[in-house]
Short mmCIF file of N, CA and C in Angstrom, two decimals:
data_model
loop_
_atom_site.label_atom_id
_atom_site.label_comp_id
_atom_site.label_asym_id
_atom_site.label_seq_id
_atom_site.Cartn_x
_atom_site.Cartn_y
_atom_site.Cartn_z
N GLN A 1 83.26 160.82 -87.43
CA GLN A 1 82.93 159.38 -87.80
C GLN A 1 81.40 159.24 -87.67
N VAL A 2 80.68 158.99 -88.72
CA VAL A 2 79.24 158.84 -88.75
C VAL A 2 78.87 157.36 -88.18
N GLN A 3 77.92 157.44 -87.27
CA GLN A 3 77.50 156.15 -86.77
C GLN A 3 76.21 155.70 -87.43
N LEU A 4 76.05 154.44 -87.66
CA LEU A 4 74.83 153.91 -88.34
C LEU A 4 74.22 152.88 -87.36
N VAL A 5 72.95 152.98 -87.20
CA VAL A 5 72.19 151.99 -86.37
C VAL A 5 70.94 151.44 -87.09
N GLU A 6 71.03 150.14 -87.25
CA GLU A 6 69.92 149.49 -88.04
C GLU A 6 68.89 148.97 -87.00
N SER A 7 67.65 148.80 -87.60
CA SER A 7 66.57 148.09 -86.85
C SER A 7 65.53 147.56 -87.82
N GLY A 8 64.70 146.65 -87.38
CA GLY A 8 63.61 146.17 -88.15
C GLY A 8 63.71 144.78 -88.61
N GLY A 9 64.89 144.13 -88.30
CA GLY A 9 64.98 142.71 -88.63
C GLY A 9 64.04 141.90 -87.89
N GLY A 10 64.01 140.53 -88.29
CA GLY A 10 63.15 139.65 -87.60
C GLY A 10 62.97 138.36 -88.39
N SER A 11 61.97 137.63 -88.02
CA SER A 11 61.69 136.32 -88.68
C SER A 11 60.36 136.44 -89.33
N VAL A 12 60.28 135.90 -90.49
CA VAL A 12 59.06 136.02 -91.35
C VAL A 12 59.00 134.70 -92.16
N GLN A 13 57.77 134.40 -92.58
CA GLN A 13 57.55 133.28 -93.54
C GLN A 13 57.82 133.74 -94.92
N ALA A 14 58.08 132.78 -95.74
CA ALA A 14 58.33 133.03 -97.20
C ALA A 14 57.05 133.77 -97.81
N GLY A 15 57.36 134.82 -98.53
CA GLY A 15 56.20 135.56 -99.10
C GLY A 15 55.90 136.84 -98.22
N GLY A 16 56.37 136.88 -97.11
CA GLY A 16 56.18 138.03 -96.21
C GLY A 16 56.97 139.23 -96.47
N SER A 17 56.84 140.20 -95.60
CA SER A 17 57.54 141.57 -95.82
C SER A 17 58.16 141.91 -94.52
N LEU A 18 59.20 142.65 -94.67
CA LEU A 18 59.89 143.30 -93.53
C LEU A 18 60.38 144.69 -93.96
N ARG A 19 60.53 145.64 -93.08
CA ARG A 19 61.06 146.94 -93.38
C ARG A 19 62.22 147.16 -92.50
N LEU A 20 63.45 147.26 -93.04
CA LEU A 20 64.59 147.66 -92.29
C LEU A 20 64.79 149.17 -92.27
N THR A 21 65.30 149.67 -91.14
CA THR A 21 65.57 151.13 -91.11
C THR A 21 66.98 151.37 -90.55
N CYS A 22 67.51 152.46 -90.94
CA CYS A 22 68.88 152.76 -90.53
C CYS A 22 68.90 154.29 -90.17
N GLN A 23 69.38 154.66 -88.98
CA GLN A 23 69.52 156.00 -88.56
C GLN A 23 70.97 156.36 -88.52
N ALA A 24 71.33 157.38 -89.37
CA ALA A 24 72.75 157.86 -89.35
C ALA A 24 72.87 158.99 -88.47
N SER A 25 74.06 159.24 -87.88
CA SER A 25 74.31 160.34 -87.01
C SER A 25 74.68 161.59 -87.70
N GLY A 26 74.88 161.45 -89.05
CA GLY A 26 75.22 162.62 -89.84
C GLY A 26 74.89 162.30 -91.38
N TYR A 27 75.20 163.34 -92.20
CA TYR A 27 74.94 163.18 -93.62
C TYR A 27 75.98 162.33 -94.24
N ILE A 28 75.55 161.40 -95.12
CA ILE A 28 76.46 160.60 -95.92
C ILE A 28 76.00 160.69 -97.35
N ARG A 29 76.81 160.86 -98.22
CA ARG A 29 76.47 161.05 -99.68
C ARG A 29 75.68 159.86 -100.22
N HIS A 30 76.22 158.72 -100.18
CA HIS A 30 75.64 157.54 -100.71
C HIS A 30 75.33 156.61 -99.52
N MET A 31 74.21 155.96 -99.62
CA MET A 31 73.86 154.96 -98.56
C MET A 31 73.47 153.71 -99.19
N GLY A 32 73.50 152.52 -98.41
CA GLY A 32 73.17 151.27 -99.05
C GLY A 32 72.93 150.26 -97.97
N TRP A 33 72.46 149.21 -98.55
CA TRP A 33 72.26 147.93 -97.69
C TRP A 33 73.06 146.75 -98.24
N PHE A 34 73.68 146.09 -97.36
CA PHE A 34 74.47 144.84 -97.80
C PHE A 34 73.94 143.72 -96.89
N ARG A 35 74.24 142.52 -97.28
CA ARG A 35 73.84 141.34 -96.44
C ARG A 35 74.97 140.34 -96.46
N GLU A 36 74.93 139.55 -95.43
CA GLU A 36 75.94 138.53 -95.32
C GLU A 36 75.24 137.16 -94.70
N ALA A 37 75.19 136.16 -95.54
CA ALA A 37 74.62 134.89 -95.10
C ALA A 37 75.76 134.00 -94.61
N PRO A 38 75.48 133.07 -93.75
CA PRO A 38 76.44 132.16 -93.21
C PRO A 38 77.17 131.42 -94.28
N GLY A 39 78.48 131.48 -94.25
CA GLY A 39 79.26 130.83 -95.26
C GLY A 39 79.38 131.54 -96.60
N LYS A 40 78.85 132.69 -96.64
CA LYS A 40 78.91 133.45 -97.94
C LYS A 40 79.49 134.82 -97.71
N GLU A 41 80.01 135.39 -98.81
CA GLU A 41 80.59 136.73 -98.72
C GLU A 41 79.46 137.78 -98.62
N ARG A 42 79.91 138.87 -98.03
CA ARG A 42 78.94 140.01 -97.94
C ARG A 42 78.64 140.52 -99.40
N GLU A 43 77.36 140.84 -99.66
CA GLU A 43 77.01 141.26 -100.99
C GLU A 43 76.13 142.53 -100.88
N GLY A 44 76.25 143.37 -101.88
CA GLY A 44 75.39 144.50 -101.99
C GLY A 44 73.93 144.15 -102.38
N VAL A 45 73.07 144.88 -101.69
CA VAL A 45 71.67 144.59 -101.94
C VAL A 45 71.02 145.70 -102.70
N ALA A 46 71.18 146.94 -102.13
CA ALA A 46 70.51 148.11 -102.75
C ALA A 46 71.35 149.37 -102.29
N GLN A 47 71.35 150.41 -103.06
CA GLN A 47 72.07 151.58 -102.77
C GLN A 47 71.27 152.77 -103.41
N ILE A 48 71.56 153.98 -102.78
CA ILE A 48 70.84 155.17 -103.21
C ILE A 48 71.79 156.40 -103.05
N ASP A 49 71.78 157.28 -103.99
CA ASP A 49 72.57 158.47 -103.93
C ASP A 49 71.87 159.50 -103.05
N THR A 50 71.99 160.77 -103.46
CA THR A 50 71.36 161.87 -102.70
C THR A 50 69.80 161.80 -102.66
N GLY A 51 69.24 160.86 -103.19
CA GLY A 51 67.81 160.67 -103.04
C GLY A 51 67.09 160.29 -104.26
N VAL A 52 67.72 160.23 -105.43
CA VAL A 52 66.94 159.90 -106.71
C VAL A 52 67.41 158.60 -107.34
N ILE A 53 68.68 158.40 -107.48
CA ILE A 53 69.24 157.32 -108.23
C ILE A 53 69.43 156.17 -107.29
N THR A 54 68.91 154.96 -107.75
CA THR A 54 69.01 153.80 -106.96
C THR A 54 69.59 152.64 -107.79
N HIS A 55 70.06 151.62 -107.08
CA HIS A 55 70.69 150.45 -107.81
C HIS A 55 70.42 149.28 -106.90
N TYR A 56 70.07 148.18 -107.49
CA TYR A 56 69.70 146.94 -106.79
C TYR A 56 70.48 145.73 -107.36
N ALA A 57 70.73 144.82 -106.49
CA ALA A 57 71.23 143.52 -106.90
C ALA A 57 70.09 142.82 -107.73
N GLU A 58 70.52 142.01 -108.69
CA GLU A 58 69.49 141.33 -109.53
C GLU A 58 68.61 140.48 -108.67
N SER A 59 69.06 139.87 -107.69
CA SER A 59 68.23 138.94 -106.86
C SER A 59 67.13 139.57 -106.19
N VAL A 60 67.13 140.96 -105.92
CA VAL A 60 66.08 141.64 -105.12
C VAL A 60 65.32 142.52 -106.02
N LYS A 61 65.68 142.79 -107.30
CA LYS A 61 64.91 143.73 -108.11
C LYS A 61 63.42 143.36 -108.16
N GLY A 62 62.53 144.36 -108.02
CA GLY A 62 61.12 144.12 -108.03
C GLY A 62 60.56 143.70 -106.67
N ARG A 63 61.41 143.37 -105.76
CA ARG A 63 60.91 142.92 -104.37
C ARG A 63 61.31 143.96 -103.32
N PHE A 64 62.52 144.49 -103.43
CA PHE A 64 63.02 145.43 -102.40
C PHE A 64 62.97 146.83 -102.91
N THR A 65 62.72 147.79 -102.04
CA THR A 65 62.81 149.13 -102.43
C THR A 65 63.55 149.95 -101.33
N ILE A 66 64.57 150.69 -101.78
CA ILE A 66 65.39 151.50 -100.88
C ILE A 66 64.98 153.01 -100.97
N SER A 67 64.91 153.62 -99.80
CA SER A 67 64.57 155.01 -99.83
C SER A 67 65.18 155.73 -98.67
N ARG A 68 65.32 157.01 -98.72
CA ARG A 68 66.01 157.79 -97.67
C ARG A 68 65.35 159.15 -97.48
N ASP A 69 65.49 159.62 -96.27
CA ASP A 69 65.05 160.90 -95.89
C ASP A 69 66.36 161.69 -95.48
N ILE A 70 66.77 162.49 -96.43
CA ILE A 70 68.06 163.15 -96.27
C ILE A 70 68.13 164.07 -95.10
N PRO A 71 67.14 164.90 -94.90
CA PRO A 71 67.12 165.87 -93.67
C PRO A 71 67.24 165.11 -92.40
N LYS A 72 66.62 163.96 -92.36
CA LYS A 72 66.54 163.19 -91.11
C LYS A 72 67.75 162.13 -91.08
N ASN A 73 68.54 162.06 -92.09
CA ASN A 73 69.67 161.12 -92.14
C ASN A 73 69.17 159.62 -91.93
N PHE A 74 68.03 159.36 -92.57
CA PHE A 74 67.26 158.07 -92.41
C PHE A 74 67.20 157.32 -93.63
N LEU A 75 67.44 156.00 -93.58
CA LEU A 75 67.47 155.14 -94.68
C LEU A 75 66.54 153.93 -94.40
N SER A 76 65.81 153.52 -95.35
CA SER A 76 64.98 152.32 -95.13
C SER A 76 65.05 151.36 -96.35
N LEU A 77 64.72 150.11 -96.06
CA LEU A 77 64.64 149.10 -97.07
C LEU A 77 63.39 148.30 -96.91
N GLN A 78 62.40 148.43 -97.81
CA GLN A 78 61.21 147.75 -97.84
C GLN A 78 61.48 146.49 -98.54
N MET A 79 61.22 145.35 -97.88
CA MET A 79 61.53 143.95 -98.46
C MET A 79 60.19 143.25 -98.58
N ASN A 80 59.65 142.95 -99.73
CA ASN A 80 58.44 142.22 -100.00
C ASN A 80 58.78 140.85 -100.65
N ASN A 81 57.79 139.93 -100.60
CA ASN A 81 57.88 138.64 -101.16
C ASN A 81 59.22 138.04 -100.86
N LEU A 82 59.48 138.05 -99.52
CA LEU A 82 60.81 137.48 -99.05
C LEU A 82 60.93 135.97 -99.29
N LYS A 83 62.16 135.59 -99.59
CA LYS A 83 62.37 134.18 -99.86
C LYS A 83 63.43 133.61 -98.84
N PRO A 84 63.52 132.31 -98.61
CA PRO A 84 64.49 131.77 -97.77
C PRO A 84 65.97 132.23 -98.11
N ASP A 85 66.17 132.40 -99.42
CA ASP A 85 67.51 132.83 -99.73
C ASP A 85 67.84 134.26 -99.31
N ASP A 86 66.90 135.00 -98.79
CA ASP A 86 67.12 136.37 -98.29
C ASP A 86 67.60 136.38 -96.89
N THR A 87 67.64 135.17 -96.28
CA THR A 87 68.05 135.04 -94.91
C THR A 87 69.56 135.45 -94.80
N ALA A 88 69.77 136.49 -93.89
CA ALA A 88 71.13 136.99 -93.72
C ALA A 88 71.17 138.03 -92.68
N MET A 89 72.38 138.36 -92.42
CA MET A 89 72.57 139.63 -91.54
C MET A 89 72.64 140.85 -92.47
N TYR A 90 71.83 141.80 -92.26
CA TYR A 90 71.76 142.92 -93.12
C TYR A 90 72.47 144.14 -92.52
N PHE A 91 73.25 144.85 -93.25
CA PHE A 91 74.00 145.87 -92.79
C PHE A 91 73.67 147.20 -93.57
N CYS A 92 73.48 148.28 -92.82
CA CYS A 92 73.40 149.60 -93.45
C CYS A 92 74.87 150.15 -93.67
N ALA A 93 75.13 150.80 -94.74
CA ALA A 93 76.48 151.23 -95.10
C ALA A 93 76.36 152.60 -95.76
N GLY A 94 77.50 153.31 -95.75
CA GLY A 94 77.53 154.56 -96.40
C GLY A 94 78.98 154.93 -96.87
N ARG A 95 79.01 155.85 -97.81
CA ARG A 95 80.27 156.26 -98.34
C ARG A 95 80.11 157.75 -98.83
N ASP A 96 81.12 158.45 -98.88
CA ASP A 96 81.10 159.87 -99.32
C ASP A 96 81.63 160.00 -100.76
N TRP A 97 82.10 158.96 -101.39
CA TRP A 97 82.45 159.07 -102.84
C TRP A 97 82.10 157.74 -103.54
N GLY A 98 82.19 157.77 -104.82
CA GLY A 98 81.95 156.52 -105.55
C GLY A 98 80.76 156.79 -106.52
N THR A 99 80.49 155.74 -107.34
CA THR A 99 79.47 155.81 -108.31
C THR A 99 78.37 154.80 -108.09
N VAL A 100 77.12 155.31 -108.15
CA VAL A 100 75.96 154.39 -107.91
C VAL A 100 76.08 153.26 -108.97
N GLY A 101 76.05 152.06 -108.47
CA GLY A 101 76.24 150.90 -109.40
C GLY A 101 77.45 150.14 -108.92
N SER A 102 78.38 150.87 -108.26
CA SER A 102 79.55 150.14 -107.69
C SER A 102 79.28 149.91 -106.22
N TRP A 103 79.75 148.73 -105.82
CA TRP A 103 79.57 148.32 -104.41
C TRP A 103 80.79 148.53 -103.54
N SER A 104 81.79 149.18 -104.09
CA SER A 104 82.94 149.37 -103.38
C SER A 104 82.98 150.67 -102.69
N ASP A 105 84.00 150.94 -101.84
CA ASP A 105 84.33 152.19 -101.12
C ASP A 105 83.33 152.56 -100.07
N PHE A 106 82.42 151.65 -99.70
CA PHE A 106 81.57 151.96 -98.49
C PHE A 106 82.41 151.85 -97.27
N ASN A 107 82.48 152.82 -96.52
CA ASN A 107 83.37 152.83 -95.39
C ASN A 107 82.72 153.17 -94.03
N PHE A 108 81.41 153.33 -93.98
CA PHE A 108 80.70 153.48 -92.79
C PHE A 108 79.79 152.23 -92.71
N TRP A 109 79.73 151.58 -91.52
CA TRP A 109 78.97 150.39 -91.39
C TRP A 109 78.25 150.36 -90.11
N GLY A 110 77.00 149.85 -90.14
CA GLY A 110 76.27 149.51 -88.89
C GLY A 110 76.64 148.16 -88.31
N GLN A 111 76.01 147.83 -87.24
CA GLN A 111 76.29 146.54 -86.58
C GLN A 111 75.52 145.44 -87.24
N GLY A 112 74.50 145.67 -87.97
CA GLY A 112 73.73 144.69 -88.62
C GLY A 112 72.42 144.26 -87.87
N THR A 113 71.46 143.81 -88.62
CA THR A 113 70.19 143.25 -88.16
C THR A 113 69.89 142.03 -88.83
N GLN A 114 69.45 141.01 -88.11
CA GLN A 114 69.25 139.69 -88.68
C GLN A 114 67.86 139.60 -89.30
N VAL A 115 67.80 139.06 -90.60
CA VAL A 115 66.58 138.69 -91.27
C VAL A 115 66.53 137.17 -91.51
N THR A 116 65.52 136.52 -91.03
CA THR A 116 65.37 135.09 -91.19
C THR A 116 63.98 134.82 -91.84
N VAL A 117 64.11 134.09 -93.00
CA VAL A 117 62.86 133.79 -93.82
C VAL A 117 62.73 132.24 -93.81
N SER A 118 61.66 131.75 -93.39
CA SER A 118 61.49 130.37 -93.30
C SER A 118 60.29 129.87 -94.28
#
């Protein structure tokens, strides 16, 4: 069972930036970020395959960038021009099968890190 540990959340003013990171205890084929705001369903934010192909939710395109260091089992999410609607608990996730563009089948999850934009 691969463990995922997120860090980097915090509070920031609108227009600011944050960088989330996720350390995995082992290799996972696909990795991604999800978020869950109070009263809303968890939604996919960004995902990446073995290092080249990425996919983003429409709401974050052009503002968020996902990247990973495969040898280090490390994932990051650079979030720029943050908006109050980005406020949520952000989760690192992974899966060993699936197609980039699909948000299903993620079966490894971190505990989450809170992002608050005011």
